[in-house]
XYZ file of C-alpha atoms in Angstrom:
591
model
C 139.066 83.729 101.005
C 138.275 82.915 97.158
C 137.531 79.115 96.469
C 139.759 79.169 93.538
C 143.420 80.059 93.617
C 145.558 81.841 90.538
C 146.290 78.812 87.983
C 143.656 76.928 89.615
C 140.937 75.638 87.216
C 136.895 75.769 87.422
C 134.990 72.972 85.725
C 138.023 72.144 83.581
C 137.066 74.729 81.445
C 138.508 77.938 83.003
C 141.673 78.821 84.115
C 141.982 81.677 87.315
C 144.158 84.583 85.743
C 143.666 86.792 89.107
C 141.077 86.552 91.673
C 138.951 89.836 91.677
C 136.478 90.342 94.115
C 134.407 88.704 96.833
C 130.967 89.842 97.403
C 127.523 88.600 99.935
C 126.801 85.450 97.653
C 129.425 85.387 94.787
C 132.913 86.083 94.062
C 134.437 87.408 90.589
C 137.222 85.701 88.450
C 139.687 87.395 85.533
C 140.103 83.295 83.717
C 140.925 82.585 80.583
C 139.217 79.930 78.428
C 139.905 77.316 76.771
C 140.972 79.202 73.393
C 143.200 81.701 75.733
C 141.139 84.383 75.884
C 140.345 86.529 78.563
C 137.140 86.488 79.932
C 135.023 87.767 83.338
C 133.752 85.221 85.501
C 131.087 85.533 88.345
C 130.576 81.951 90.383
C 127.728 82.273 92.483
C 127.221 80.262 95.919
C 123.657 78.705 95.800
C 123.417 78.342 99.645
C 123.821 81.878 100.150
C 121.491 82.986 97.633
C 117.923 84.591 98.760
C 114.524 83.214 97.864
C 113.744 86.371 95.792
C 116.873 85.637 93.458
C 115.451 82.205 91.896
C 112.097 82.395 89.271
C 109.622 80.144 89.508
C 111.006 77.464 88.002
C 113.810 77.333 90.444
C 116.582 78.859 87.823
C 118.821 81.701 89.203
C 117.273 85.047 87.743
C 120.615 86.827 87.216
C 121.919 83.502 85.469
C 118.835 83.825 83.461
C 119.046 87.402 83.009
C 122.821 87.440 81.528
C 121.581 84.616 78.976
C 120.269 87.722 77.022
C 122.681 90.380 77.336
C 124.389 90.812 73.487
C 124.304 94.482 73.373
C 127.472 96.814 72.771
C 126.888 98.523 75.807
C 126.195 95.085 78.304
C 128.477 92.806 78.545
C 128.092 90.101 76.298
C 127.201 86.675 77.653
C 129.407 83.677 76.450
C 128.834 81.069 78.775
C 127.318 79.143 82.200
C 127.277 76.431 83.778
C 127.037 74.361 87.175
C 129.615 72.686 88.991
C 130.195 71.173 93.135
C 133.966 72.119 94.824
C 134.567 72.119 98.113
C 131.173 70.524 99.107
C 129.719 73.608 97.744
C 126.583 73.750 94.726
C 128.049 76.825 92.460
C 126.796 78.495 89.439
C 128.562 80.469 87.407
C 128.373 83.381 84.653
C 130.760 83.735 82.176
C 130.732 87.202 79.958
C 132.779 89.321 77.624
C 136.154 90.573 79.642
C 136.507 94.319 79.926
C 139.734 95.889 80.604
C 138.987 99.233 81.968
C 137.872 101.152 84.480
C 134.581 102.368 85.939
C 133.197 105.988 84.871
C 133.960 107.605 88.194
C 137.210 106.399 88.935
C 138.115 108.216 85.136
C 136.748 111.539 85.935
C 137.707 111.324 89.486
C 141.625 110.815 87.758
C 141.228 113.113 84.253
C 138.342 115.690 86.068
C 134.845 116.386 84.962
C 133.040 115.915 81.554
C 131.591 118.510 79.065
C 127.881 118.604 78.647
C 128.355 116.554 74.873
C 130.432 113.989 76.763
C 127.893 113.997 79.559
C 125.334 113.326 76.883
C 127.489 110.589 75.170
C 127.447 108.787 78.436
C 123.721 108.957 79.249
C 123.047 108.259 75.952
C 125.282 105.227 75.674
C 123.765 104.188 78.716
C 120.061 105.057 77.822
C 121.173 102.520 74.568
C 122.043 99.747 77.208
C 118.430 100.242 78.705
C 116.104 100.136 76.050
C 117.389 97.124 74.615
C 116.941 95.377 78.191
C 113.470 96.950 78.659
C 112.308 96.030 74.662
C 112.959 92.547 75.947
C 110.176 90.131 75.370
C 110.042 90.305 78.890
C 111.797 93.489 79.835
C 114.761 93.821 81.887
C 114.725 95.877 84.885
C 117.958 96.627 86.240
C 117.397 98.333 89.435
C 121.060 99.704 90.334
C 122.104 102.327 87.561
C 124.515 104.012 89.254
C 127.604 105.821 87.672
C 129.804 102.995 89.692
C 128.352 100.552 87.108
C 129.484 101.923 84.449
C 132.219 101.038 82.657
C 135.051 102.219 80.141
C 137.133 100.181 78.250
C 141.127 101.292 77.342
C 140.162 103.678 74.589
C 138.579 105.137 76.969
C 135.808 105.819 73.898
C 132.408 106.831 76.445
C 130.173 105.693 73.291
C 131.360 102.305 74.130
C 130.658 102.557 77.588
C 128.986 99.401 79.167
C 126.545 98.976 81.746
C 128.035 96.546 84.598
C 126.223 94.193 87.268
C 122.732 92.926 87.086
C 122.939 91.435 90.354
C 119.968 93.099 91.488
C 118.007 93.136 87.653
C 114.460 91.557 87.456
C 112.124 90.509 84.670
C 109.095 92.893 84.908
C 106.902 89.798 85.391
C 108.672 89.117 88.688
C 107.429 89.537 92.316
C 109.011 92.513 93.906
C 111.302 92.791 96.518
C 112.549 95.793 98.788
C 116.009 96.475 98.353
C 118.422 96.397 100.965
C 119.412 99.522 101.608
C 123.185 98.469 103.204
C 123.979 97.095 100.236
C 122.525 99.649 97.707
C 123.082 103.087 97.212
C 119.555 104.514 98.058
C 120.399 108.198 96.547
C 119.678 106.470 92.936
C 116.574 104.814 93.567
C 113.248 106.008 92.240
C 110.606 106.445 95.415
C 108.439 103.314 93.982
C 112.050 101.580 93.948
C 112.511 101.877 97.950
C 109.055 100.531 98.358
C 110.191 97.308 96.372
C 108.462 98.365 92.879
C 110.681 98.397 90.032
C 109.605 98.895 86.857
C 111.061 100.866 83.478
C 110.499 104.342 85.007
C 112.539 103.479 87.893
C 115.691 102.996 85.437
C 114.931 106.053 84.122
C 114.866 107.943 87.321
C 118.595 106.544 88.325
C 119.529 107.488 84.772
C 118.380 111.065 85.880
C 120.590 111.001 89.273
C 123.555 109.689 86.900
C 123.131 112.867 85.070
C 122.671 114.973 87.837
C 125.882 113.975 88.886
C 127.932 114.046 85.974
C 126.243 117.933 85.016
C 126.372 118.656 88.529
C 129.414 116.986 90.269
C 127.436 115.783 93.080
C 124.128 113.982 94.101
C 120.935 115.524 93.909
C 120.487 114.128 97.681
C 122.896 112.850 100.036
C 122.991 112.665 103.560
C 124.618 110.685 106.364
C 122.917 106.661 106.865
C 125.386 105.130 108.697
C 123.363 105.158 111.929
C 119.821 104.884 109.981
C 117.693 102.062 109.240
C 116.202 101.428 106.243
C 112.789 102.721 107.229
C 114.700 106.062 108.179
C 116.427 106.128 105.186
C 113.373 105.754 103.309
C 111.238 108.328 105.412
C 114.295 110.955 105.341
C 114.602 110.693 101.209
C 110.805 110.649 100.831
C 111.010 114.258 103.161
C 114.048 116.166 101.247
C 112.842 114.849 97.963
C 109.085 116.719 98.401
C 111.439 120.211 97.883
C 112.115 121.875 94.996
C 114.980 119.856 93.301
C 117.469 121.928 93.583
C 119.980 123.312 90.484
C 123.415 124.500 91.217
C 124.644 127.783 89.515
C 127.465 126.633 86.927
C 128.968 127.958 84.079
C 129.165 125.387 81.654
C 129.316 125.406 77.496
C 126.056 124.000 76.095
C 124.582 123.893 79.733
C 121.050 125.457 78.930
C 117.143 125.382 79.704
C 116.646 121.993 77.937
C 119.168 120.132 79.644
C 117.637 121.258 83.088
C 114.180 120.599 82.163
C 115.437 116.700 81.153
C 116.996 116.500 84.566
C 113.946 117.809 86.402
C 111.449 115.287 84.327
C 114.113 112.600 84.819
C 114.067 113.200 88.230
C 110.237 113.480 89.021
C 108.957 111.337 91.792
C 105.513 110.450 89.923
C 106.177 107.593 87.716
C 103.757 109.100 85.255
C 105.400 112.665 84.845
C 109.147 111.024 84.104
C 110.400 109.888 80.418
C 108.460 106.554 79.727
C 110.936 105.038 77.508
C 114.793 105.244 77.256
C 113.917 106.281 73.293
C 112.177 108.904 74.660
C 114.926 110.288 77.068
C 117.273 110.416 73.794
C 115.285 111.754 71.743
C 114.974 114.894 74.322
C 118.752 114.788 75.020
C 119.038 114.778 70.579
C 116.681 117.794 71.035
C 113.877 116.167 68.888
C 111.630 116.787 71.909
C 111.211 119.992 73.618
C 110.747 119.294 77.449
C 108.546 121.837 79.004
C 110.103 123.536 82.644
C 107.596 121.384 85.342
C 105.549 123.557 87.309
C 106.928 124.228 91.147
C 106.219 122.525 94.012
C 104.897 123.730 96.633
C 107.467 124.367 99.534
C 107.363 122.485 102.617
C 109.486 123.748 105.646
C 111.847 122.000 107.948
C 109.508 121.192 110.669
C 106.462 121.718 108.850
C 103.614 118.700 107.851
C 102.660 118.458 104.889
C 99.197 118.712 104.601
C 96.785 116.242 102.283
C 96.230 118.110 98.669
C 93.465 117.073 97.745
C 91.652 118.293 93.864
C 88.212 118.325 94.013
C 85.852 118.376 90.606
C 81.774 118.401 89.777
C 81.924 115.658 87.479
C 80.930 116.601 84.251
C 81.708 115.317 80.899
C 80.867 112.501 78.696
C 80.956 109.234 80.871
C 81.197 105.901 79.656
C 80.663 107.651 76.155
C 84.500 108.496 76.067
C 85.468 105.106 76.936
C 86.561 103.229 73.893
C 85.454 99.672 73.655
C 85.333 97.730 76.982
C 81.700 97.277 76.767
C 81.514 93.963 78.385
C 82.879 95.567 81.738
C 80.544 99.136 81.335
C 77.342 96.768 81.130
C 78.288 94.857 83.873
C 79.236 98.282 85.919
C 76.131 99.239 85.172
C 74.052 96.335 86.720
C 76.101 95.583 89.806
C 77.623 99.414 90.803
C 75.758 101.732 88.838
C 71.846 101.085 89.128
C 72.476 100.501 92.896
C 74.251 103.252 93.946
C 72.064 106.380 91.641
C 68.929 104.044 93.050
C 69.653 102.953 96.560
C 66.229 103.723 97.836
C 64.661 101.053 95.616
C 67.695 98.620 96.421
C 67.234 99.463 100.133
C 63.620 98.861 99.776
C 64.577 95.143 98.893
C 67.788 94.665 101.631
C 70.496 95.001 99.149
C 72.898 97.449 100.866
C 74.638 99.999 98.978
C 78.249 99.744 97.940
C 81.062 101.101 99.988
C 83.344 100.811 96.381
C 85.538 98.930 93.879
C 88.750 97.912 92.892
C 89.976 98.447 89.715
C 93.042 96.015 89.147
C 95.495 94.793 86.103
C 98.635 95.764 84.198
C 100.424 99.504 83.760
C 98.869 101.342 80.969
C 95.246 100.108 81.189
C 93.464 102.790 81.362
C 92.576 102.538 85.180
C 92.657 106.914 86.244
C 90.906 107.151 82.588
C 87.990 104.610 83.631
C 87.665 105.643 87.341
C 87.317 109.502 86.126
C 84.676 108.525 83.669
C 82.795 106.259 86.167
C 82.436 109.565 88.197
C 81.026 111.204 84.765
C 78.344 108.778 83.844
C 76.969 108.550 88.040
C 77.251 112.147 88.320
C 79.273 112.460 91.283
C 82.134 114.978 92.156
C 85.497 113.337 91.834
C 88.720 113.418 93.776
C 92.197 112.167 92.740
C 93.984 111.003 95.623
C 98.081 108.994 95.206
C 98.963 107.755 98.498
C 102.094 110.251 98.838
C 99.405 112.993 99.264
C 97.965 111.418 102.410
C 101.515 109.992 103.621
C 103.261 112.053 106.010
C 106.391 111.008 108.236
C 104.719 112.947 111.485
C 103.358 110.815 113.757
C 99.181 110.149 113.288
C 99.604 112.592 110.580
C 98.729 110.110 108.047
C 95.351 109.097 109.303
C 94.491 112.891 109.926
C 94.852 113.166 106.714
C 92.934 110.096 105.703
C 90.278 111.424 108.242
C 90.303 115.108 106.440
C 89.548 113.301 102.467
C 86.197 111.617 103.907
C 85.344 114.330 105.558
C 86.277 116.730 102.761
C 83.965 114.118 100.533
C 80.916 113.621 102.537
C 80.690 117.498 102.462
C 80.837 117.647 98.891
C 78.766 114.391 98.518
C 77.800 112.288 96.219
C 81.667 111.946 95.970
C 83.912 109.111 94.289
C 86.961 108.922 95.632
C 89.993 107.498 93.442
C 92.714 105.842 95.562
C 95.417 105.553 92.683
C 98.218 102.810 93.958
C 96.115 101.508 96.462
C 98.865 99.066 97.535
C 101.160 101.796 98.432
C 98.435 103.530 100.848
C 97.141 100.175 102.545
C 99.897 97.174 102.486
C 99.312 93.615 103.548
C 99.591 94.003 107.179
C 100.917 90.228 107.112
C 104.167 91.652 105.738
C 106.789 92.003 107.939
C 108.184 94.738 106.542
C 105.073 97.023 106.983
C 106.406 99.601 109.488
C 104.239 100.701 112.383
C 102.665 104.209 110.931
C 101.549 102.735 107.921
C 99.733 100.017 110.036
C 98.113 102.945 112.082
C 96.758 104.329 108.023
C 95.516 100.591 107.328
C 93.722 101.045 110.686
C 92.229 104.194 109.818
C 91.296 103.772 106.059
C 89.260 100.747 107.548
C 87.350 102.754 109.852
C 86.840 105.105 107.644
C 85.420 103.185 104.822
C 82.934 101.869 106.918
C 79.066 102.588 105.650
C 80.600 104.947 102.964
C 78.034 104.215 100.828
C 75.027 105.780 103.011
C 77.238 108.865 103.507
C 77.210 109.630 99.353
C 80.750 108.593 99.053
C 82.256 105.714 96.504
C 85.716 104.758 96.805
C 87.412 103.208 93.764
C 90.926 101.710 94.295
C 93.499 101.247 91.548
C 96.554 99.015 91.524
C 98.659 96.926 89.433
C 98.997 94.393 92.523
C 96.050 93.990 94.138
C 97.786 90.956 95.749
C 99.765 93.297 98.115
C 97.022 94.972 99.635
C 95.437 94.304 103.131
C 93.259 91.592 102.434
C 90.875 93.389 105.009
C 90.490 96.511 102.309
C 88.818 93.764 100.097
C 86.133 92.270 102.143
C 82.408 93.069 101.891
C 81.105 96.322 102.958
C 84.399 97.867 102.022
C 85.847 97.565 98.562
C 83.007 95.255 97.902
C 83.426 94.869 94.298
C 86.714 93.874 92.348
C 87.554 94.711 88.464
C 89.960 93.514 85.874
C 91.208 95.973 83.770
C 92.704 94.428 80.850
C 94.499 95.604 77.392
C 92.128 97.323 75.485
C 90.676 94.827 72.747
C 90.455 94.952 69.316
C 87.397 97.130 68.731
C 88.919 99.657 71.410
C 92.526 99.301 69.718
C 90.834 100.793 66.350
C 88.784 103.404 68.503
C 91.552 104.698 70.282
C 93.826 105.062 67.177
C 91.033 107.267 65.912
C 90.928 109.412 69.170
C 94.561 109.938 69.036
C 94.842 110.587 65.106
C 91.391 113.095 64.907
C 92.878 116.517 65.317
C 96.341 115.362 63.357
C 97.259 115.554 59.708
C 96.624 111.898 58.725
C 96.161 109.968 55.339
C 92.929 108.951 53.995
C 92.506 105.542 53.922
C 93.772 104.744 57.143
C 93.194 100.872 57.977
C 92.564 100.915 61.603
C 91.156 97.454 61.392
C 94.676 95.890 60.291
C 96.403 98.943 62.683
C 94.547 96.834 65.388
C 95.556 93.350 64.245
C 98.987 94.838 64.596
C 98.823 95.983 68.423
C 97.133 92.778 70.537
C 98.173 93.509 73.740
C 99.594 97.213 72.940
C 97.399 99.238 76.204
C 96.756 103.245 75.334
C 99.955 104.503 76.605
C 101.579 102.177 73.448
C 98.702 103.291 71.267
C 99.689 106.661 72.194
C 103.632 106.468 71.868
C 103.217 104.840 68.338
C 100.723 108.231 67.090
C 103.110 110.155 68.126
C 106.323 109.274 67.309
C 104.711 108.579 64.106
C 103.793 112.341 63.992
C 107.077 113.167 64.605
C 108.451 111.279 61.953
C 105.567 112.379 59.382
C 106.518 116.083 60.193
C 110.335 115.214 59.681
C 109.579 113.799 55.970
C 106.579 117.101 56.241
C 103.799 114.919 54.968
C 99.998 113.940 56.160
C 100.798 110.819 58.620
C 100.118 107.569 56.605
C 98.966 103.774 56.627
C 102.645 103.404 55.811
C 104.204 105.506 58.201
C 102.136 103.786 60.960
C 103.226 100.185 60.561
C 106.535 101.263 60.139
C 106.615 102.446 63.671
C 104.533 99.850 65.263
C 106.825 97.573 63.726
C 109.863 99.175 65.556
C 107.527 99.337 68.462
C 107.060 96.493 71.574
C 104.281 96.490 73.265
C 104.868 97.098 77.017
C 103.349 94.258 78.148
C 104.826 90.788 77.193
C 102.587 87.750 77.221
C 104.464 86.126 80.012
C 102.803 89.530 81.943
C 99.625 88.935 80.637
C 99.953 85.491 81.724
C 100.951 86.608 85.089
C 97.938 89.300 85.125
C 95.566 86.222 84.422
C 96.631 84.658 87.184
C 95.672 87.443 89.548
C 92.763 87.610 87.907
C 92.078 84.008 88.626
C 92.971 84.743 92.393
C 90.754 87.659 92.771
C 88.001 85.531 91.616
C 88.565 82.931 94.181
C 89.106 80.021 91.478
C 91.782 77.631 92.447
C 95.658 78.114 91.306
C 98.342 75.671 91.689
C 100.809 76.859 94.186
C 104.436 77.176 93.240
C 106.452 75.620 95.785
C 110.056 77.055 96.859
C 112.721 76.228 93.826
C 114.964 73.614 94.501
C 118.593 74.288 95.126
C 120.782 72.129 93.365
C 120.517 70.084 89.606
């Protein structure tokens, strides 16, 4: 039953027009204010609110969240506040009212869209996005789906608004795995049902959106009633390793682009889908050509999936092709390096050699880039390994396959093996949530790794949360030594601007010095984005890209990383390296 009645008022300040709806922890108001107009209200029940929805400090993240939504496609905040009724502590959220109707109750009433009003919607929502992820701190919003989506009477689907950030995170914040009983699981990217949201994962619901509204149904569905999450979870990770599949339709302006955008949309490596919301619109404008993505490889009903792993001599230019970080390659050199292309004169003294490293810090760092590199300048063959390669939902098959990559690399030996996402492969077994056959991997990477070093083979481990991984991974003799990747610095700012402008038409005269001053805390992938959408804009106005050019776009462009991240990254840092960190206690509950 609602707390607050029709004519009732809530802290004197808004009137109930019509109860709406009652949800786990909150119920929604249609009030009017004190002026008479209409407005949405969400009052929010602290005691039945979950640790994971207050920040640090103890504020309510979705109240903190909606004090930043002012975007024509959000609703727009006007109001919150705190108040005690009924012996209860309530918050509440006041925003813009919109009198409408959600996207699929319209086309479920006036039938499907055509591709150009499929694109108006995506891009209208893709508009919603990239203003909450260009957020000092970006905005994750973790539960696109086309139910929260919104059209107001006009009906006009340019003004569509994106509804509900109940479940929406700052980037900077722990994550949590979603409950799948409450969520719709079909729209979540894989890192999403493992409790990692991050920009990417937006993207990939935006990609299921369009799916659906191209295809008139999900690109995966099947029956979870009787499942538990960990089913649900193992089940999509199984039908999504097939070919996604693309309905025959006949449908005007329905070509090769629009099914390539889908397909990259829809990716289940973070790195292979659009990277930015401007990106996905600029491909749905047709200013960028997406490329078909190559098949995958089949797997049968029935059938494992066997570990995939590449295999390369390493050969190339080393540390030489590493821009800047010189501080980190010298030390490298004296504590990994010397040891393990010298370990009879090390062993001569008792120093044992090193089983491997851990390469940690934010997104975007450069961590596959250093680790192949590393292989380069030691001379050793190099595999690539992401944890869904060795993950398999048969029983044992997992540590079979963990078995078959060490033994794959002490044949091929000296090896390094890169373990990208450690976190993902080898969890904190002191979570709860770990589920029994990933304990049985933990188990097995930790025999494994064992004396790697005398066999020829050096495991590096990447993550961007090294605080999530089984704190027995990290003790000597395994991953022995630990490494903080950070933004590139100044000096590798202006090298890397070179790298990516030396085969393009560009200016003479290019400042990179000042080009640096301008990115602190930009990491390669930003470096990247800005050469290239500066490109694109040079060959628009078809001149040489220029000085000018440049600082127009890295004006327009935010660095992915905000310094409440970096902040956050320094912390870690500080953990890894055993100094002492205050603590933050549990938030209070109350005012």
């Amino acid at each position: 039953m609602f707390l607050f009645q029709k004519g009732q008022t809530i802290d004197n300040r808004y009137t109930v027009v019509f109860p709406h709806k009652e949800g786990t922890y909150a119920e929604t108001y249609r009030v009017r204010d004190t002026s008479g107009k209409l407005r949405f209200l969400k009052l929010i029940y602290y005691s039945k609110l979950q640790y994971s929805q207050f920040d640090k400090d103890g504020s309510i993240i979705e109240v903190e969240v909606a004090k930043l939504l002012n975007h024509p496609n959000v609703c727009k905040y006007m109001d919150s506040g705190k108040l005690i009724a009924n012996g209860q502590q309530l918050a509440y959220i006041v925003t813009e009212f919109v009198s409408g109707e959600t996207l699929d109750k319209k086309i479920n009433r006036d039938g499907d869209l055509s591709v150009y009003e499929i694109k108006q919607v995506v891009k209208a929502l893709l508009s919603a996005l990239q203003y909450l992820h260009t957020q000092s701190t970006p905005i994750i919003h973790n539960e696109v789906t086309i139910q929260n989506l919104m059209l107001d009477l006009s009906g006009t689907l340019e003004n569509l608004k994106l509804i509900d950030f109940g479940y929406a995170r700052f980037l900077n914040q722990e994550p949590a795995k979603p409950n799948l009983k409450q969520l719709n699981p079909f729209y979540m990217a894989p890192e999403r049902l493992n409790g990692v949201g991050c920009v990417q994962s937006d993207l990939f619901s935006v990609g299921v959106v369009l799916y659906q509204l191209v295809y008139d149904e999900l690109p995966w569905f099947f029956d979870t009633s009787r499942m538990s999450d960990q089913q649900i979870v193992e089940k999509l990770e199984s039908v999504r390793e097939h070919m996604l599949r693309m309905p025959e339709i006949d449908l005007f302006e329905y070509d090769e682009q629009l099914k390539n955008i889908i397909s990259k949309a829809l990716s289940t490596e973070v790195e292979e889908r659009f990277q930015s919301a401007g990106e996905f619109i600029k491909a749905l404008d047709g200013e960028i050509q997406v490329e078909k993505p190559a098949p995958k490889q089949k797997v049968k009903d029935g059938e494992k999936k066997e570990a995939s792993i590449p295999r390369k001599v390493a050969n190339g230019e080393g540390f030489a092709a590493i821009s800047g970080m010189d501080e980190l390659k010298e030390l490298l050199q004296r504590e990994v390096i010397d040891v393990i292309t010298n370990p009879e004169e090390y062993a001569r003294y008792g120093l044992t050699i090193p089983n491997g490293m851990l390469l940690y810090g934010p997104p975007g760092c450069g961590k596959t880039f250093f680790a192949k590199h590393f292989a380069e300048e030691v001379g050793f063959n190099y595999m690539e390994v992401k944890p869904s390669t060795l993950k398999s939902k048969w029983v044992n098959a997992t540590q079979e396959n963990i078995g078959k990559m060490f033994a794959e690399a002490e044949e091929n030996a000296p090896t390094v093996i890169f373990i990208d996402e450690m976190n993902e492969l080898v969890p904190n077994r002191d979570n709860g949530n770990v589920h029994e056959m990933t304990l049985g991997a933990v188990n097995e990477m930790l025999a494994q790794m064992d004396r790697t070093g005398e066999k020829g083979i050096f495991i590096i481990g990447a993550t961007n949360y090294p605080n999530m991984i089984d704190p027995a991974i990290l003790r000597a003799g395994r991953l022995d030594k630990k490494y903080y990747l950070a933004p590139p610095d100044k000096k590798a700012r202006e090298l890397m601007l070179k790298m990516y402008l030396e085969k393009r038409p560009y200016d003479f005269g290019i400042d990179y010095e000042h080009l640096a001053d301008l990115t602190k805390n930009y990491v390669s992938a930003d470096l990247k984005l800005i050469v290239d959408d500066a490109s694109r804009k040079a060959l628009v106005n078809k001149s040489k890209i220029t000085q000018r050019i440049l600082e127009e776009v890295i004006a327009s462009t935010k660095p992915s990383l905000s310094e409440k991240e970096l902040q956050k990254y320094e912390r870690i840092k500080a953990e890894m390296n055993g100094e002492k960190i205050e603590t933050n206690k549990r938030p209070k509950i109350g005012f």
